[in-house]
Amino acid sequence: MQQPMTVNRPEPKVVDLPFSLKDVKEAIPPHCFESSAIRSLAYFFWDIFVISVLYVIADYLDSWFFWPIFWVMQGTMFWALFVVGHDCGHGSFSRYKWLNNLMGHLSHTPILVPFHGWRISHRTHHKNTGNLDTDESWYPVTESKYDEMDWLEKFARFKLVLFLYPLYLFKRSPGRKGTHFDPKSDLFRPSEKWDVLTSTICCSLMVAFLGVLTYQFGFLWLLKYYLGPYIVFVVWLDLVTFLHHTDPDVPWYRGRDWYFLKGALSTVDHDYGFINNIHHNIGTHVAHHIFLTMPHYHLKTATEAIKPVLGEYYRKSDYSILEAFIRGYNICHVVPDEGGKVYCEPREL
C-alpha cells in the first residue's frame, strides 16, 4: 500500500515589529532617562511621612470602626513604599549603586521583601518578559503542566491569585525551583551570594523585631498594626502584577518567535484613578518594561512620547481595574503546548 506523501513545510517566518528599540528610544525626551537622587529621596520620605501619620491617627483612635480603614490606607502606602524600592532595584532611584542598595533595603525590609533576592529575580523577569520558557513570574502554565498539577497547586495558582506573593518568595512560580532567601538557589550567581545573604538577614531581623513586639503587646497588636496593612499590601502587589501581565489579548512567545522588544510589549498599561499618584504611576508599565532604568516620575512623559511609534502595539486596558481582573481571572488559565505565539485560554478549574 502506498504511504501518504509527507510535506515538510518550513517554519513560519517570524514577523518583526515595524520599529526598533532605537526608534522607540529616540522618540523620548533625553531628560526622561536621567534620575535625581534628591527627587527620589523626596518620594521615599513622603511615603514614610504618610505611613507615620497614619500610625499616629490609628493609635490615637484605637477604634474597630477605623482599623479596617487604616489597613486599606496603610497597606496602600506599604505598596507605594515597595514601588520606591522597585526603582532602587532597577538602579533608577539614583546614579549611585550604594544609595540604591541602602534605600532599597530601607524600603523593602519593613514590608518583608528581601531586596536583593527580589531584585535579581525581577531582573530575570524583565530580561525575559513574554517568554514562556524563561520568564520568571506570572507566566501562564501550559495545558500539559496544568494536567500535572495537583488540586492544591491548582487551588493556590488559580483561586488565591491575590495572596500568592509570600509563597512566591519561598517557592517561586510553577515549574521553577528555589527560594529568594537562599544564595544557593539557581536564581542567583555565585558572585551574588553576599547580596542575597544581606537581604535575608535584614528580613530575619525584621521578623525577630515583630516577634519581640508581639511578645510584648500581644497578637492583637500585630494584627492591628502590621498584619492588616501587610495583607492589603500583598493584594496590591499581586493585583498590579497580575493585571499588567495577564490579559487574553496579550501574546506569549516561544523560542525564535521571542525577542526582548516583542516581549516587553506583552504587557498592559492600566489606569488606577486617584491611586496613580499614590503608587507612583506604576500603571505606566509598557514604557517601564522597554526602558527599565527610567525613573518612575518620567514614565508618563515617556509613554505619551512612544505612543505614536508603537501605534497598535501599545496596549492600554479600556476596562476598569475590577473588570480587567475578573476578565483575566476567568479566561487566562493555560496556553497551548505548542506554537511560537500563543494566547491564554480558559480551563475548567
Short mmCIF file of C-alpha atoms in Angstrom, two decimals:
data_model
loop_
_atom_site.label_atom_id
_atom_site.label_comp_id
_atom_site.label_asym_id
_atom_site.label_seq_id
_atom_site.Cartn_x
_atom_site.Cartn_y
_atom_site.Cartn_z
CA MET A 1 0.00 0.00 0.00
CA GLN A 2 1.42 3.38 -0.95
CA GLN A 3 2.25 5.61 2.02
CA PRO A 4 0.82 9.13 2.00
CA MET A 5 3.29 11.77 0.94
CA THR A 6 4.73 13.82 3.79
CA VAL A 7 5.07 17.52 3.14
CA ASN A 8 7.83 19.23 5.09
CA ARG A 9 6.64 22.77 5.45
CA PRO A 10 9.15 25.37 6.60
CA GLU A 11 8.62 27.02 9.95
CA PRO A 12 6.64 30.22 9.64
CA LYS A 13 8.83 33.27 9.36
CA VAL A 14 9.00 35.45 12.43
CA VAL A 15 7.34 38.77 11.68
CA ASP A 16 9.41 41.54 13.20
CA LEU A 17 7.98 44.73 14.64
CA PRO A 18 7.84 47.68 12.24
CA PHE A 19 10.12 49.68 14.55
CA SER A 20 13.29 49.07 16.52
CA LEU A 21 14.28 49.73 20.10
CA LYS A 22 16.36 52.62 18.77
CA ASP A 23 13.28 54.16 17.11
CA VAL A 24 11.35 53.99 20.37
CA LYS A 25 14.19 55.48 22.41
CA GLU A 26 14.75 58.37 20.02
CA ALA A 27 11.11 59.42 20.46
CA ILE A 28 11.59 60.03 24.18
CA PRO A 29 12.97 63.33 25.54
CA PRO A 30 16.53 62.72 26.80
CA HIS A 31 15.77 64.04 30.29
CA CYS A 32 13.43 61.08 30.88
CA PHE A 33 16.45 58.80 31.21
CA GLU A 34 18.02 60.92 33.96
CA SER A 35 17.47 60.16 37.63
CA SER A 36 17.60 62.59 40.52
CA ALA A 37 18.67 61.28 43.93
CA ILE A 38 17.05 64.27 45.64
CA ARG A 39 13.73 63.79 43.88
CA SER A 40 13.74 60.05 44.53
CA LEU A 41 14.56 60.59 48.21
CA ALA A 42 11.66 63.05 48.41
CA TYR A 43 9.25 60.32 47.30
CA PHE A 44 10.70 57.92 49.88
CA PHE A 45 10.44 60.39 52.76
CA TRP A 46 6.94 61.43 51.71
CA ASP A 47 5.79 57.82 51.87
CA ILE A 48 7.43 57.38 55.28
CA PHE A 49 5.78 60.58 56.49
CA VAL A 50 2.30 59.44 55.40
CA ILE A 51 2.85 55.99 56.93
CA SER A 52 3.90 57.62 60.22
CA VAL A 53 0.88 59.94 60.28
CA LEU A 54 -1.48 57.03 59.66
CA TYR A 55 0.08 55.11 62.54
CA VAL A 56 -0.35 58.09 64.87
CA ILE A 57 -4.00 58.51 63.88
CA ALA A 58 -4.76 54.79 64.24
CA ASP A 59 -3.09 54.60 67.63
CA TYR A 60 -4.94 57.70 68.84
CA LEU A 61 -8.38 56.48 67.70
CA ASP A 62 -7.83 52.79 68.51
CA SER A 63 -11.32 52.04 67.18
CA TRP A 64 -12.52 48.87 65.45
CA PHE A 65 -14.52 51.13 63.20
CA PHE A 66 -11.30 52.73 61.97
CA TRP A 67 -8.90 49.76 61.90
CA PRO A 68 -10.20 48.28 58.59
CA ILE A 69 -9.99 51.75 57.01
CA PHE A 70 -6.48 52.08 58.37
CA TRP A 71 -5.49 48.67 56.94
CA VAL A 72 -6.58 49.67 53.45
CA MET A 73 -4.85 53.06 53.62
CA GLN A 74 -1.66 51.81 55.25
CA GLY A 75 -1.47 48.72 53.05
CA THR A 76 -1.67 51.02 50.03
CA MET A 77 1.21 53.07 51.44
CA PHE A 78 3.22 49.87 52.03
CA TRP A 79 2.66 49.19 48.33
CA ALA A 80 3.82 52.71 47.44
CA LEU A 81 6.95 52.13 49.51
CA PHE A 82 7.53 48.89 47.61
CA VAL A 83 7.44 50.85 44.33
CA VAL A 84 10.17 53.17 45.64
CA GLY A 85 12.28 50.10 46.41
CA HIS A 86 11.35 48.82 42.94
CA ASP A 87 13.13 51.86 41.45
CA CYS A 88 16.13 51.08 43.65
CA GLY A 89 16.22 47.54 42.32
CA HIS A 90 16.30 48.80 38.75
CA GLY A 91 19.00 51.35 39.50
CA SER A 92 16.65 54.16 38.53
CA PHE A 93 16.46 55.64 42.04
CA SER A 94 19.84 57.33 41.61
CA ARG A 95 23.15 57.03 39.79
CA TYR A 96 24.79 55.68 42.94
CA LYS A 97 24.72 51.92 43.49
CA TRP A 98 25.36 52.22 47.24
CA LEU A 99 22.41 54.63 47.63
CA ASN A 100 20.14 52.37 45.57
CA ASN A 101 21.03 49.39 47.75
CA LEU A 102 20.64 51.33 51.00
CA MET A 103 17.27 52.85 50.11
CA GLY A 104 16.14 49.56 48.60
CA HIS A 105 16.67 47.83 51.93
CA LEU A 106 15.06 50.69 53.86
CA SER A 107 12.02 50.48 51.57
CA HIS A 108 11.68 46.70 51.35
CA THR A 109 12.83 45.28 54.67
CA PRO A 110 9.94 46.80 56.71
CA ILE A 111 7.47 45.06 54.37
CA LEU A 112 9.41 41.76 54.45
CA VAL A 113 10.72 41.83 50.89
CA PRO A 114 14.30 40.50 50.51
CA PHE A 115 15.62 43.38 48.42
CA HIS A 116 18.49 41.69 46.59
CA GLY A 117 16.70 38.36 46.22
CA TRP A 118 13.70 40.12 44.71
CA ARG A 119 15.90 42.49 42.66
CA ILE A 120 17.69 39.61 40.98
CA SER A 121 14.57 37.56 40.21
CA HIS A 122 12.87 40.72 38.95
CA ARG A 123 15.87 41.30 36.69
CA THR A 124 15.26 37.84 35.21
CA HIS A 125 11.59 38.74 34.66
CA HIS A 126 12.47 41.91 32.78
CA LYS A 127 15.06 40.22 30.58
CA ASN A 128 12.56 37.51 29.61
CA THR A 129 9.14 39.19 29.69
CA GLY A 130 6.65 37.40 27.48
CA ASN A 131 8.90 34.36 27.02
CA LEU A 132 7.02 31.22 28.04
CA ASP A 133 10.24 29.27 28.57
CA THR A 134 12.27 31.74 30.63
CA ASP A 135 10.01 34.42 32.19
CA GLU A 136 10.12 34.45 35.97
CA SER A 137 6.70 35.46 37.22
CA TRP A 138 3.02 35.44 36.19
CA TYR A 139 3.63 33.43 33.05
CA PRO A 140 0.70 31.12 32.17
CA VAL A 141 1.05 27.37 32.58
CA THR A 142 0.81 25.06 29.59
CA GLU A 143 -2.03 22.57 29.17
CA SER A 144 0.27 19.65 29.96
CA LYS A 145 1.66 21.37 33.05
CA TYR A 146 -1.88 22.08 34.20
CA ASP A 147 -2.76 18.39 33.90
CA GLU A 148 0.26 17.51 36.08
CA MET A 149 -0.63 19.94 38.87
CA ASP A 150 -2.32 18.53 41.97
CA TRP A 151 -5.50 20.09 43.32
CA LEU A 152 -3.70 22.13 45.97
CA GLU A 153 -1.32 23.70 43.48
CA LYS A 154 -4.24 24.47 41.14
CA PHE A 155 -6.22 25.98 44.00
CA ALA A 156 -3.33 28.23 45.00
CA ARG A 157 -2.39 29.23 41.46
CA PHE A 158 -5.87 29.97 40.14
CA LYS A 159 -8.01 30.77 43.21
CA LEU A 160 -5.62 32.61 45.54
CA VAL A 161 -4.04 34.85 42.91
CA LEU A 162 -4.21 37.93 45.14
CA PHE A 163 -2.39 36.29 48.06
CA LEU A 164 0.45 34.43 46.35
CA TYR A 165 3.38 36.81 46.80
CA PRO A 166 4.71 35.48 50.13
CA LEU A 167 4.50 31.94 48.71
CA TYR A 168 6.34 33.08 45.57
CA LEU A 169 9.23 34.34 47.70
CA PHE A 170 9.68 30.85 49.13
CA LYS A 171 8.55 28.60 46.25
CA ARG A 172 8.72 30.73 43.06
CA SER A 173 6.29 30.04 40.22
CA PRO A 174 5.03 26.69 38.84
CA GLY A 175 7.85 24.79 37.17
CA ARG A 176 10.58 26.83 38.88
CA LYS A 177 12.67 25.75 41.87
CA GLY A 178 14.48 27.67 44.58
CA THR A 179 13.80 30.46 47.02
CA HIS A 180 14.57 34.18 47.19
CA PHE A 181 16.30 33.73 50.55
CA ASP A 182 18.90 31.05 49.75
CA PRO A 183 22.03 32.16 47.83
CA LYS A 184 22.39 28.58 46.54
CA SER A 185 19.12 28.89 44.60
CA ASP A 186 19.53 28.72 40.82
CA LEU A 187 18.06 32.21 40.75
CA PHE A 188 21.45 33.59 41.73
CA ARG A 189 25.04 33.67 40.54
CA PRO A 190 27.83 32.71 42.97
CA SER A 191 29.01 36.33 42.93
CA GLU A 192 25.62 37.42 44.34
CA LYS A 193 25.87 35.27 47.47
CA TRP A 194 26.56 38.08 49.93
CA ASP A 195 23.94 40.36 48.43
CA VAL A 196 21.31 37.65 48.93
CA LEU A 197 22.52 36.85 52.45
CA THR A 198 22.45 40.53 53.40
CA SER A 199 18.80 40.89 52.40
CA THR A 200 17.87 37.58 54.04
CA ILE A 201 19.48 38.71 57.30
CA CYS A 202 17.63 42.05 57.12
CA CYS A 203 14.28 40.28 56.68
CA SER A 204 15.11 37.87 59.51
CA LEU A 205 15.87 40.80 61.81
CA MET A 206 12.55 42.40 60.85
CA VAL A 207 10.69 39.18 61.68
CA ALA A 208 12.53 38.99 65.01
CA PHE A 209 11.62 42.62 65.73
CA LEU A 210 7.95 41.92 65.02
CA GLY A 211 8.20 38.82 67.21
CA VAL A 212 9.53 40.84 70.15
CA LEU A 213 6.76 43.43 69.77
CA THR A 214 4.14 40.68 69.53
CA TYR A 215 5.53 39.03 72.68
CA GLN A 216 5.34 42.37 74.49
CA PHE A 217 1.98 43.65 73.22
CA GLY A 218 0.15 40.51 72.04
CA PHE A 219 -1.07 39.07 68.75
CA LEU A 220 -3.94 41.57 68.54
CA TRP A 221 -1.35 44.36 68.38
CA LEU A 222 0.38 42.57 65.49
CA LEU A 223 -2.92 42.18 63.64
CA LYS A 224 -3.95 45.81 64.08
CA TYR A 225 -0.63 47.47 63.37
CA TYR A 226 1.08 45.17 60.91
CA LEU A 227 -0.73 42.09 59.58
CA GLY A 228 -3.77 44.04 58.38
CA PRO A 229 -1.75 46.51 56.28
CA TYR A 230 0.63 43.75 55.15
CA ILE A 231 -2.21 41.66 53.70
CA VAL A 232 -3.54 44.69 51.81
CA PHE A 233 -0.01 45.34 50.50
CA VAL A 234 0.23 41.74 49.24
CA VAL A 235 -3.14 42.11 47.48
CA TRP A 236 -1.96 45.31 45.79
CA LEU A 237 1.30 43.74 44.66
CA ASP A 238 -0.39 40.64 43.25
CA LEU A 239 -3.24 42.62 41.68
CA VAL A 240 -0.99 45.06 39.84
CA THR A 241 1.42 42.38 38.65
CA PHE A 242 -1.48 40.17 37.54
CA LEU A 243 -3.18 42.97 35.60
CA HIS A 244 -0.05 44.05 33.76
CA HIS A 245 0.86 40.55 32.58
CA THR A 246 -2.41 38.58 32.48
CA ASP A 247 -4.75 39.54 29.67
CA PRO A 248 -6.49 37.45 26.99
CA ASP A 249 -5.27 39.85 24.28
CA VAL A 250 -1.59 39.70 25.25
CA PRO A 251 0.55 37.21 23.29
CA TRP A 252 3.21 34.93 24.75
CA TYR A 253 6.15 33.67 22.72
CA ARG A 254 8.41 30.64 22.46
CA GLY A 255 11.89 30.12 21.02
CA ARG A 256 12.73 32.06 17.87
CA ASP A 257 9.44 33.93 17.96
CA TRP A 258 10.56 35.89 21.03
CA TYR A 259 12.97 38.75 21.39
CA PHE A 260 13.30 41.48 24.01
CA LEU A 261 11.19 44.27 22.49
CA LYS A 262 8.34 41.95 21.47
CA GLY A 263 8.30 40.52 24.97
CA ALA A 264 8.44 43.95 26.58
CA LEU A 265 5.33 44.93 24.62
CA SER A 266 3.45 41.92 26.02
CA THR A 267 2.25 43.97 28.95
CA VAL A 268 -0.67 46.32 29.54
CA ASP A 269 -1.00 49.81 30.97
CA HIS A 270 -3.82 50.39 33.46
CA ASP A 271 -5.42 53.49 34.93
CA TYR A 272 -5.82 53.26 38.72
CA GLY A 273 -7.53 56.61 39.05
CA PHE A 274 -6.56 58.64 42.11
CA ILE A 275 -4.23 55.81 43.17
CA ASN A 276 -1.91 56.59 40.23
CA ASN A 277 -0.04 59.31 42.09
CA ILE A 278 -0.07 57.44 45.39
CA HIS A 279 1.68 54.38 43.97
CA HIS A 280 4.00 56.42 41.78
CA ASN A 281 2.36 55.77 38.38
CA ILE A 282 3.27 52.08 38.29
CA GLY A 283 0.37 51.70 35.84
CA THR A 284 2.63 53.08 33.06
CA HIS A 285 4.03 49.60 32.64
CA VAL A 286 4.75 49.38 28.91
CA ALA A 287 7.35 52.15 28.94
CA HIS A 288 8.81 50.71 32.13
CA HIS A 289 9.33 47.31 30.52
CA ILE A 290 11.04 48.77 27.48
CA PHE A 291 13.31 51.08 29.50
CA LEU A 292 13.58 49.55 32.95
CA THR A 293 16.16 52.03 34.26
CA MET A 294 13.85 55.01 33.68
CA PRO A 295 12.71 56.68 36.95
CA HIS A 296 9.01 56.33 37.68
CA TYR A 297 8.47 60.10 37.61
CA HIS A 298 9.34 60.23 33.89
CA LEU A 299 7.19 57.30 32.75
CA LYS A 300 4.07 59.34 31.94
CA THR A 301 6.04 61.67 29.67
CA ALA A 302 7.81 58.73 28.04
CA THR A 303 4.53 56.89 27.50
CA GLU A 304 2.99 59.80 25.62
CA ALA A 305 6.15 60.10 23.52
CA ILE A 306 6.25 56.47 22.41
CA LYS A 307 2.56 56.01 21.62
CA PRO A 308 2.88 57.34 18.03
CA VAL A 309 5.82 54.99 17.40
CA LEU A 310 4.22 51.91 18.89
CA GLY A 311 0.83 52.50 17.33
CA GLU A 312 -1.36 49.39 17.61
CA TYR A 313 1.41 47.61 19.54
CA TYR A 314 0.84 49.87 22.55
CA ARG A 315 -1.66 48.28 24.91
CA LYS A 316 -3.74 50.10 27.49
CA SER A 317 -6.77 48.47 29.06
CA ASP A 318 -10.15 50.07 28.42
CA TYR A 319 -11.63 48.10 31.32
CA SER A 320 -11.91 49.23 34.90
CA ILE A 321 -9.49 47.61 37.34
CA LEU A 322 -12.21 45.27 38.65
CA GLU A 323 -13.43 44.35 35.15
CA ALA A 324 -9.89 43.71 33.91
CA PHE A 325 -9.13 41.49 36.89
CA ILE A 326 -12.33 39.43 36.53
CA ARG A 327 -11.67 39.04 32.80
CA GLY A 328 -8.12 37.76 33.33
CA TYR A 329 -9.18 35.61 36.29
CA ASN A 330 -11.90 33.86 34.27
CA ILE A 331 -10.06 33.45 30.96
CA CYS A 332 -6.28 33.33 31.48
CA HIS A 333 -5.63 29.81 32.76
CA VAL A 334 -3.46 27.92 30.26
CA VAL A 335 -1.68 28.26 26.93
CA PRO A 336 -1.33 25.57 24.22
CA ASP A 337 1.65 23.23 24.48
CA GLU A 338 2.81 24.19 21.01
CA GLY A 339 3.07 27.35 18.97
CA GLY A 340 5.56 30.18 18.72
CA LYS A 341 2.94 32.82 19.50
CA VAL A 342 0.10 31.80 21.80
CA TYR A 343 -2.68 33.34 23.86
CA CYS A 344 -4.20 32.38 27.18
CA GLU A 345 -7.27 30.19 27.18
CA PRO A 346 -9.80 29.22 29.87
CA ARG A 347 -9.93 25.82 31.52
CA GLU A 348 -12.50 24.23 33.80
CA LEU A 349 -10.95 24.70 37.25
#
